[in-house]
Tab-separated table of N, CA and C in Angstrom:
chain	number	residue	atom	x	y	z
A	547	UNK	N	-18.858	-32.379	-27.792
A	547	UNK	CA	-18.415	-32.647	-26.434
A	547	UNK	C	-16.984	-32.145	-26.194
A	548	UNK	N	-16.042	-32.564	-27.165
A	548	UNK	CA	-14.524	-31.796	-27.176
A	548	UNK	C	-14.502	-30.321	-27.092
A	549	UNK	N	-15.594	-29.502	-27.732
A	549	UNK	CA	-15.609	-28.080	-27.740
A	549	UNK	C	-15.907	-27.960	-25.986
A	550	UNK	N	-16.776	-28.254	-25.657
A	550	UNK	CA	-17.736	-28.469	-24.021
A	550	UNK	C	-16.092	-28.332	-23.648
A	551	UNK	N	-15.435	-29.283	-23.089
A	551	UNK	CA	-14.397	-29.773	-22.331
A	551	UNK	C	-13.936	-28.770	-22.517
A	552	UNK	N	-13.005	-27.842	-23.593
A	552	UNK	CA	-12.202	-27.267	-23.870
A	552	UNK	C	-12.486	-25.920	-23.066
A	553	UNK	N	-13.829	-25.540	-23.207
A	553	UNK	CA	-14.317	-24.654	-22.697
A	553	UNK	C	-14.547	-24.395	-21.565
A	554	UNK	N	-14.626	-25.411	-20.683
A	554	UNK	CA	-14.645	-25.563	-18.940
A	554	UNK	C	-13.319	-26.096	-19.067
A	555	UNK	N	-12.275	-25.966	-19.597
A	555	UNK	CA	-10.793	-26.037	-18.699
A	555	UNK	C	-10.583	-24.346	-19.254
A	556	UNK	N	-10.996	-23.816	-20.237
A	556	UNK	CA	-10.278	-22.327	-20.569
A	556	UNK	C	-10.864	-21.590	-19.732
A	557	UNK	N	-12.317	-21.865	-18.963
A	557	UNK	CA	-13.172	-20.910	-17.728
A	557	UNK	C	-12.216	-21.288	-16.762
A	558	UNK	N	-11.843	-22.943	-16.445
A	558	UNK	CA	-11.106	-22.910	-14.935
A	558	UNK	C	-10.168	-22.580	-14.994
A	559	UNK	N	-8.732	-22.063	-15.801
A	559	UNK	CA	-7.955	-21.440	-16.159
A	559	UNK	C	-8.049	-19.846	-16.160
A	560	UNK	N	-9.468	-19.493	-16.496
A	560	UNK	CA	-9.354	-18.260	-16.667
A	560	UNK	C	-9.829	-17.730	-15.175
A	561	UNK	N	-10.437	-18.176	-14.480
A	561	UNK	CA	-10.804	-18.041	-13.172
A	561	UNK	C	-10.624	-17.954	-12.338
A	562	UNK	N	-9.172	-19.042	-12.449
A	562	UNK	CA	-7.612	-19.042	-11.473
A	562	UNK	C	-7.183	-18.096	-11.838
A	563	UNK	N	-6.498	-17.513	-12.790
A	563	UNK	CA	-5.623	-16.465	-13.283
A	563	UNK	C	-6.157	-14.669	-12.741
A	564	UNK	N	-8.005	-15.161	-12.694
A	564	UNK	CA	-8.815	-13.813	-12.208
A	564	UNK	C	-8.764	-13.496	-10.689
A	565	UNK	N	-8.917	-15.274	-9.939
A	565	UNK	CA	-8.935	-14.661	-8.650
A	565	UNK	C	-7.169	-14.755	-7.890
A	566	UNK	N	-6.256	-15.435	-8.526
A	566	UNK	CA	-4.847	-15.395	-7.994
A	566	UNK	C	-4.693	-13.491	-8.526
A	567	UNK	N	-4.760	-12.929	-9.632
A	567	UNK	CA	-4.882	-11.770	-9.934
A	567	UNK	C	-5.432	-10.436	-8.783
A	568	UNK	N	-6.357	-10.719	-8.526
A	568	UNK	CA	-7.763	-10.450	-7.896
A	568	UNK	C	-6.509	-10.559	-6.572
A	569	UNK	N	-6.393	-11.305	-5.865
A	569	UNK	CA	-5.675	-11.294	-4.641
A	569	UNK	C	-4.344	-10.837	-4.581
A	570	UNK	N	-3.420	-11.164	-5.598
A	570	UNK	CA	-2.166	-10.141	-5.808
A	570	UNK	C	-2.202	-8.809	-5.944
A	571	UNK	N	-3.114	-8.262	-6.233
A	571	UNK	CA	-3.616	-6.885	-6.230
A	571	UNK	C	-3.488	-6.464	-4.713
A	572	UNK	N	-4.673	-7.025	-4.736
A	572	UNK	CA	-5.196	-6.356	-3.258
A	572	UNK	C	-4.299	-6.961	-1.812
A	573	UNK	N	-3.301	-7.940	-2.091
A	573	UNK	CA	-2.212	-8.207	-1.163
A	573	UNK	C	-1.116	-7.521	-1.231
A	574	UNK	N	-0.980	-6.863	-2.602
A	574	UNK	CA	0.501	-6.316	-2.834
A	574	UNK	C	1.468	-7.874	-3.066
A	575	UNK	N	1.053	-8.897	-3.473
A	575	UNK	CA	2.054	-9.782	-3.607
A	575	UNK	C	2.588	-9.676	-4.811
A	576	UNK	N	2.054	-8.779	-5.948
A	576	UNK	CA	3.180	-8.411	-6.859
A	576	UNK	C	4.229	-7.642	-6.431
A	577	UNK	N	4.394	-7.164	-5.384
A	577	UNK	CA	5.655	-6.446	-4.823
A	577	UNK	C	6.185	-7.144	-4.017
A	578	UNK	N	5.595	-8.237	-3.314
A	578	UNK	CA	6.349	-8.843	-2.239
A	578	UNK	C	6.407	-10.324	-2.161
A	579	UNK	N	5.824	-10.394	-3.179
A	579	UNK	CA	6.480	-11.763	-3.678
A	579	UNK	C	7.444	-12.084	-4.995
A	580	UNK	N	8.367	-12.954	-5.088
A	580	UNK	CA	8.876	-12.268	-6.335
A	580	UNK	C	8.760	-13.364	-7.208
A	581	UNK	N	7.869	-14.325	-6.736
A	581	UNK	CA	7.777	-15.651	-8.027
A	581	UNK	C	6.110	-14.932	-8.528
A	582	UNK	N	5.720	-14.504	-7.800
A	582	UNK	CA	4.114	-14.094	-8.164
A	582	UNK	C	3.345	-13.904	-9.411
A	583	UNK	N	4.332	-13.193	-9.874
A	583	UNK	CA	4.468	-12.466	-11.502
A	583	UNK	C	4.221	-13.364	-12.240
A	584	UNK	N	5.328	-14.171	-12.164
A	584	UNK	CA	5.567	-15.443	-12.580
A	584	UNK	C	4.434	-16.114	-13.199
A	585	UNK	N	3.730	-16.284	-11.685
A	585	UNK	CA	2.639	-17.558	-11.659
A	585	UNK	C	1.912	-16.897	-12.955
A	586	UNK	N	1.556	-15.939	-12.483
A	586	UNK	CA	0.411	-15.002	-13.589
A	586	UNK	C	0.769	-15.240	-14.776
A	587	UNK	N	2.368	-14.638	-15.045
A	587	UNK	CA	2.460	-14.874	-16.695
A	587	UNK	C	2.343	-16.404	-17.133
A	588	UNK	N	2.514	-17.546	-16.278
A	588	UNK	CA	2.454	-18.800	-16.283
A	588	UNK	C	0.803	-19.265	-16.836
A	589	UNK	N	0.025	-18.659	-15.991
A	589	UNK	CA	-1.519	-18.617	-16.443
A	589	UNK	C	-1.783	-18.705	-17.319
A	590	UNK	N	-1.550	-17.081	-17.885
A	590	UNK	CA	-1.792	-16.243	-19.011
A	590	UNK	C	-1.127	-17.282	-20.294
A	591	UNK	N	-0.233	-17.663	-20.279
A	591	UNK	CA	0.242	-18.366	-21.342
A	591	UNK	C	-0.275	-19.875	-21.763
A	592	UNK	N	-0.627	-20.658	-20.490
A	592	UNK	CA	-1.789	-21.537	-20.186
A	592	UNK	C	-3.398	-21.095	-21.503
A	593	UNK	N	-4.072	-19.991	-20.890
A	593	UNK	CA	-4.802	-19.624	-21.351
A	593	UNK	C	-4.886	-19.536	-22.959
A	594	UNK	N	-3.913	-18.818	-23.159
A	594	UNK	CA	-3.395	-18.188	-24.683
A	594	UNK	C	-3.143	-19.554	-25.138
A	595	UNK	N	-2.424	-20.564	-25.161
A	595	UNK	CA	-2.213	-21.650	-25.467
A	595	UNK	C	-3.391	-22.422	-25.767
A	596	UNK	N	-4.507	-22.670	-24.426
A	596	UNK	CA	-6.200	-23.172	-24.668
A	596	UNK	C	-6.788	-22.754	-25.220
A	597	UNK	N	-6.902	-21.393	-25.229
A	597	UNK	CA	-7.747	-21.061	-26.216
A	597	UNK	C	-7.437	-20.618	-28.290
A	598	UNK	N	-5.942	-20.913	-28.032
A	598	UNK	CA	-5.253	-21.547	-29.808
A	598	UNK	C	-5.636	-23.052	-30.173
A	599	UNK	N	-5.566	-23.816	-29.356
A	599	UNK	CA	-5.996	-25.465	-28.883
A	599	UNK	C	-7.653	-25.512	-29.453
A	600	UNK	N	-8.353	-24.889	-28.863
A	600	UNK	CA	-9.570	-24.746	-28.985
A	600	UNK	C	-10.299	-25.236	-30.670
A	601	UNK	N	-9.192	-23.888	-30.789
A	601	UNK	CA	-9.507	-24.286	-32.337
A	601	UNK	C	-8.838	-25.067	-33.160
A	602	UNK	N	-7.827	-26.231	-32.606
A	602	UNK	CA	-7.530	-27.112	-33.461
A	602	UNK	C	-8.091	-28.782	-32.802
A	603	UNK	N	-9.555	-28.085	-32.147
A	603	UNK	CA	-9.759	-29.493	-31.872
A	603	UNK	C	-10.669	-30.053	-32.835
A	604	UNK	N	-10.377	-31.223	-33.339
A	604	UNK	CA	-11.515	-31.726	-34.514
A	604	UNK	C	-11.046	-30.997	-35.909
A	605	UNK	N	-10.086	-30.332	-36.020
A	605	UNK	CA	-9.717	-29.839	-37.111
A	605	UNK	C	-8.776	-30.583	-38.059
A	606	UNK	N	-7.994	-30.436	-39.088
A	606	UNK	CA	-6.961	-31.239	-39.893
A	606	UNK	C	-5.631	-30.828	-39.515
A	607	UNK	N	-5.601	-29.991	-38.336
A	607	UNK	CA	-4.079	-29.541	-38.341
A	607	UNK	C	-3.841	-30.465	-37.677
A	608	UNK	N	-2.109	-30.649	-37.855
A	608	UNK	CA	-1.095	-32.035	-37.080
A	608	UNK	C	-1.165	-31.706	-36.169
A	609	UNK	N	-0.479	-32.405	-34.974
A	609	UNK	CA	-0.359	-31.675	-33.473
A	609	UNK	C	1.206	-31.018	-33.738
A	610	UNK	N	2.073	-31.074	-34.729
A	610	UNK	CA	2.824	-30.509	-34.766
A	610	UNK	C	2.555	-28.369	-35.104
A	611	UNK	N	1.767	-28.688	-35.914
A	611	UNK	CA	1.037	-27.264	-36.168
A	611	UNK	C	0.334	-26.718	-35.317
A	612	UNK	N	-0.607	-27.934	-34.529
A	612	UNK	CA	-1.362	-27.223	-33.028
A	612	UNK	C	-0.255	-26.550	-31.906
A	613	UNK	N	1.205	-27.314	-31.870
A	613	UNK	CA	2.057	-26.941	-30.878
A	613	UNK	C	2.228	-25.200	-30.886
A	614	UNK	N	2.738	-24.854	-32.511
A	614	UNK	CA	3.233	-24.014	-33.141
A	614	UNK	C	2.636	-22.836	-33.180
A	615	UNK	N	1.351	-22.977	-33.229
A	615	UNK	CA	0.445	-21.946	-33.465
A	615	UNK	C	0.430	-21.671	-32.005
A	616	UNK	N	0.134	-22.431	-31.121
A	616	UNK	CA	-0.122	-21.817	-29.493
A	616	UNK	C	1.106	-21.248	-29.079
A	617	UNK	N	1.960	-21.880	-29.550
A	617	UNK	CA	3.316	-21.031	-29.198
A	617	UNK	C	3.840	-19.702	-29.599
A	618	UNK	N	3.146	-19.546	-30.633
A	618	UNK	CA	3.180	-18.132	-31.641
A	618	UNK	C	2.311	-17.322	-31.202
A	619	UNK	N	1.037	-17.904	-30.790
A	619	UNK	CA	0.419	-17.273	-29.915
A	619	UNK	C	0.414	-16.581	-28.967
A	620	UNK	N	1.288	-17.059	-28.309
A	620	UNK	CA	1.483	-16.549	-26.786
A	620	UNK	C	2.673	-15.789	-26.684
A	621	UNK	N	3.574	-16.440	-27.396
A	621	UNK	CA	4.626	-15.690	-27.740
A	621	UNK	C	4.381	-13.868	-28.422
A	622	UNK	N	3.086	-13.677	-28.535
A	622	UNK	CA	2.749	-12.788	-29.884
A	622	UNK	C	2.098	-11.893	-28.406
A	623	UNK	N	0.753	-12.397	-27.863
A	623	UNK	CA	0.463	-11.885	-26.557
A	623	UNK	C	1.233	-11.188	-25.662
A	624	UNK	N	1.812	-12.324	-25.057
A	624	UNK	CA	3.036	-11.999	-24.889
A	624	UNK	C	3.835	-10.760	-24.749
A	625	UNK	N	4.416	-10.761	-25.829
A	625	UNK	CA	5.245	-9.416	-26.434
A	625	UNK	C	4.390	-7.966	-25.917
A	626	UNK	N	2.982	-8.296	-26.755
A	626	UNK	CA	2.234	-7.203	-26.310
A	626	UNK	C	2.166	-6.439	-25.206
A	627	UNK	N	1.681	-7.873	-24.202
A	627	UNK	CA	1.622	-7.720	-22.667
A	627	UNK	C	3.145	-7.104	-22.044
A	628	UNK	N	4.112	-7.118	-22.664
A	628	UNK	CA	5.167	-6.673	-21.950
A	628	UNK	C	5.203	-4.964	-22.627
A	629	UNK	N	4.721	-5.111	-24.103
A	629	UNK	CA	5.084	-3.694	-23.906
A	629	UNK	C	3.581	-2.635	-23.478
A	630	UNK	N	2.568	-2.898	-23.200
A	630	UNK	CA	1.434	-2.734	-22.267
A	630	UNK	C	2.068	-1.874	-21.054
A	631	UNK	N	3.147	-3.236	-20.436
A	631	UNK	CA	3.437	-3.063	-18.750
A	631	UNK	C	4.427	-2.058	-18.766
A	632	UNK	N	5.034	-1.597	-19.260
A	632	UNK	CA	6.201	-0.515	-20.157
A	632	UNK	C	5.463	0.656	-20.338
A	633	UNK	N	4.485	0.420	-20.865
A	633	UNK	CA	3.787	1.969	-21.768
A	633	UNK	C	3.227	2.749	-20.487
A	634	UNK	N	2.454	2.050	-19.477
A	634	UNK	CA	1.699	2.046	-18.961
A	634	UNK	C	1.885	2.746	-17.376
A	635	UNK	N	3.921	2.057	-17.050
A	635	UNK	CA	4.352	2.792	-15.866
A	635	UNK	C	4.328	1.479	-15.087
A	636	UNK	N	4.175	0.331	-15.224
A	636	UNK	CA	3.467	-0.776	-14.821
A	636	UNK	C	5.362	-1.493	-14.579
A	637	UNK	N	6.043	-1.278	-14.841
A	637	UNK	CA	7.614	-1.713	-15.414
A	637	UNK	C	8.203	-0.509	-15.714
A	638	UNK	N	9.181	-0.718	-15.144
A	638	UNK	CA	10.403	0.579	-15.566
A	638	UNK	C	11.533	0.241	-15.943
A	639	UNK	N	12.496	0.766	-16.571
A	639	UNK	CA	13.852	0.447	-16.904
A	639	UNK	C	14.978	0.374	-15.980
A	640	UNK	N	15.590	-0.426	-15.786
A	640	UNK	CA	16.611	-0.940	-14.508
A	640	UNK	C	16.992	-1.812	-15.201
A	641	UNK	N	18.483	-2.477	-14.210
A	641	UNK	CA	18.964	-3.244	-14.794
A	641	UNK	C	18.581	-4.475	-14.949
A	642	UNK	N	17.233	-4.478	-13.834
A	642	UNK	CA	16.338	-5.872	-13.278
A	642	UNK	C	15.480	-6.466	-14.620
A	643	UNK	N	14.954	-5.233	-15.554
A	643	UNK	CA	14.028	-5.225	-16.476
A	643	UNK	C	14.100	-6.008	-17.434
A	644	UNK	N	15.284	-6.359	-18.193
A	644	UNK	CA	15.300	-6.869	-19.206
A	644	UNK	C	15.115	-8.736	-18.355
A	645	UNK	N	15.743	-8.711	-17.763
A	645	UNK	CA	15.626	-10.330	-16.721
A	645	UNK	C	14.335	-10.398	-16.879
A	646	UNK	N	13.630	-9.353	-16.052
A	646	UNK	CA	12.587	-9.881	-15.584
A	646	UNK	C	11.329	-9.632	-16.902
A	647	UNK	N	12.063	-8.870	-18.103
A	647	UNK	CA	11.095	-9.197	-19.155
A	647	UNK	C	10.704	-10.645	-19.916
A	648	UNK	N	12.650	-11.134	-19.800
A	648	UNK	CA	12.749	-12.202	-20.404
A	648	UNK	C	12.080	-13.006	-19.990
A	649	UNK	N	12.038	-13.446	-18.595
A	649	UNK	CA	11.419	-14.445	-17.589
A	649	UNK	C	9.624	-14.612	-17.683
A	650	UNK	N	9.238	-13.551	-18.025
A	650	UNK	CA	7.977	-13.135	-18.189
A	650	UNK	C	7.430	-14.164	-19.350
A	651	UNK	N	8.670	-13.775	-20.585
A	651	UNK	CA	8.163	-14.306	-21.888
A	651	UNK	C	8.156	-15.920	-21.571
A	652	UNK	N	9.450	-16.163	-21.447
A	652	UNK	CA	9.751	-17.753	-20.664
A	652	UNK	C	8.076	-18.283	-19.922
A	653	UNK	N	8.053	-17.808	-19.134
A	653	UNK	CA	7.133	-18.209	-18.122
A	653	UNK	C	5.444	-18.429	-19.392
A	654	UNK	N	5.537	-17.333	-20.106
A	654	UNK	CA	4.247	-17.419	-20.950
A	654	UNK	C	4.259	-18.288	-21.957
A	655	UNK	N	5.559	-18.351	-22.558
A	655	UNK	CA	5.952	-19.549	-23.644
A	655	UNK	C	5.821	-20.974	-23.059
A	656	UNK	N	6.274	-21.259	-21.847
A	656	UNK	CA	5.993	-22.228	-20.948
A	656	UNK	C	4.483	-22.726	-20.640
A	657	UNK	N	3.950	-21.574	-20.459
A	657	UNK	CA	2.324	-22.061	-20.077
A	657	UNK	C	1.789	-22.621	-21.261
A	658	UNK	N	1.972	-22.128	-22.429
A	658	UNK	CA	1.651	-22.593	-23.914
A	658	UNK	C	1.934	-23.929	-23.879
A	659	UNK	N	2.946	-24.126	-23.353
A	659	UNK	CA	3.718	-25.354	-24.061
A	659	UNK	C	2.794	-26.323	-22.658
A	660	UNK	N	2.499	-25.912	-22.002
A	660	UNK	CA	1.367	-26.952	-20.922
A	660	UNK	C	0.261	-26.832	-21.147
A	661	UNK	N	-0.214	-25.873	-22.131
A	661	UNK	CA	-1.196	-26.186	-22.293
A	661	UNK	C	-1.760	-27.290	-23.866
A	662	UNK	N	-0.569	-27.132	-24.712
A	662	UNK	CA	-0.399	-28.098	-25.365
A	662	UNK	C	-0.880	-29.754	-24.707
A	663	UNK	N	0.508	-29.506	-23.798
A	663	UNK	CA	0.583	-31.092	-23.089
A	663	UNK	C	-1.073	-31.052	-22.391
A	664	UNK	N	-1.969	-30.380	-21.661
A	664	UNK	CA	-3.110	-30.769	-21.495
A	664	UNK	C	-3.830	-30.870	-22.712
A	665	UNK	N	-4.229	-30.354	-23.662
A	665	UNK	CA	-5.072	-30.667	-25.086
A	665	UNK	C	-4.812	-31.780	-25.493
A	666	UNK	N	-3.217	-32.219	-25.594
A	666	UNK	CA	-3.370	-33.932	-26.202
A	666	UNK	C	-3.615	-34.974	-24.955
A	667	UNK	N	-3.353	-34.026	-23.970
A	667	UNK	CA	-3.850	-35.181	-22.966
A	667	UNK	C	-5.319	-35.643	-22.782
A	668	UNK	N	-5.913	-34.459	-22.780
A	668	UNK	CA	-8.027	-34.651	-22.925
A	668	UNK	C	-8.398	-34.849	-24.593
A	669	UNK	N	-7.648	-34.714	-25.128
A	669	UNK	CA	-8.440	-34.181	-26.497
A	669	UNK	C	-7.889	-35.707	-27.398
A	670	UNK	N	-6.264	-36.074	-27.107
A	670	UNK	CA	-5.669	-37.613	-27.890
A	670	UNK	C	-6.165	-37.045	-29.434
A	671	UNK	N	-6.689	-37.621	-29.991
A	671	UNK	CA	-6.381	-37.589	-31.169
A	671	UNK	C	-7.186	-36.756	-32.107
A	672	UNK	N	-8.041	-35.880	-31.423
A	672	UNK	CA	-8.958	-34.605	-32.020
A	672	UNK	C	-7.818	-33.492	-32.531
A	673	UNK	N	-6.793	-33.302	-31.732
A	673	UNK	CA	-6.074	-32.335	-31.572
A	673	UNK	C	-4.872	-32.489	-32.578
């Protein structure tokens, strides 16, 4: 049943992240909004976080090790995803870039760290 749960919050997570995505596209609110980004990398780190969670539900790791690993996680994603948006033409170099790389990571390290706080919140003592 804990696997079940885990799995319909990482779909409704992933679903939000597809259609807020899905509409920033096709609005241009990644250009004209400037928290937008944000939200997304906020998601994304959400996600990355649930689905590290996933697998420490019912398992022997502490929740100190469950924290750690989702955080490394995303943190690791993360990284990727920024140099993706770099390689790609997606991000360019300005003086805005490094801010708005940092903020990115922030924002994804952040979602991790909520998605922590939801796993011990549904999960208590599986996790």
């Amino acid at each position: 049943m804990a696997h079940i749960k885990s799995l319909l919050l990482l779909l409704f997570f992933s679903l939000s992240l597809l259609v807020f995505h899905y509409i920033g596209i096709q609005s241009y609110f990644y250009w004209s909004i400037g928290w937008y980004d944000t939200v997304s990398h906020l998601l994304g780190g959400i996600i990355i976080g649930l689905f590290t969670m996933l697998f420490s539900v019912g398992s022997n790791f502490s929740k100190k090790v469950s924290f750690w690993r989702s955080l490394l996680m995303a943190l690791g994603v993360v990284v990727l995803w920024e140099f993706f948006e770099f390689e790609t033409g997606i991000t360019y170099l300005s003086s805005k870039y490094v801010i708005d790389t940092l903020f990115d990571m922030l924002s994804g390290l952040v979602g991790a760290i909520i998605s922590v706080g939801i796993s011990l919140l549904f999960f208590k003592d599986r996790v």
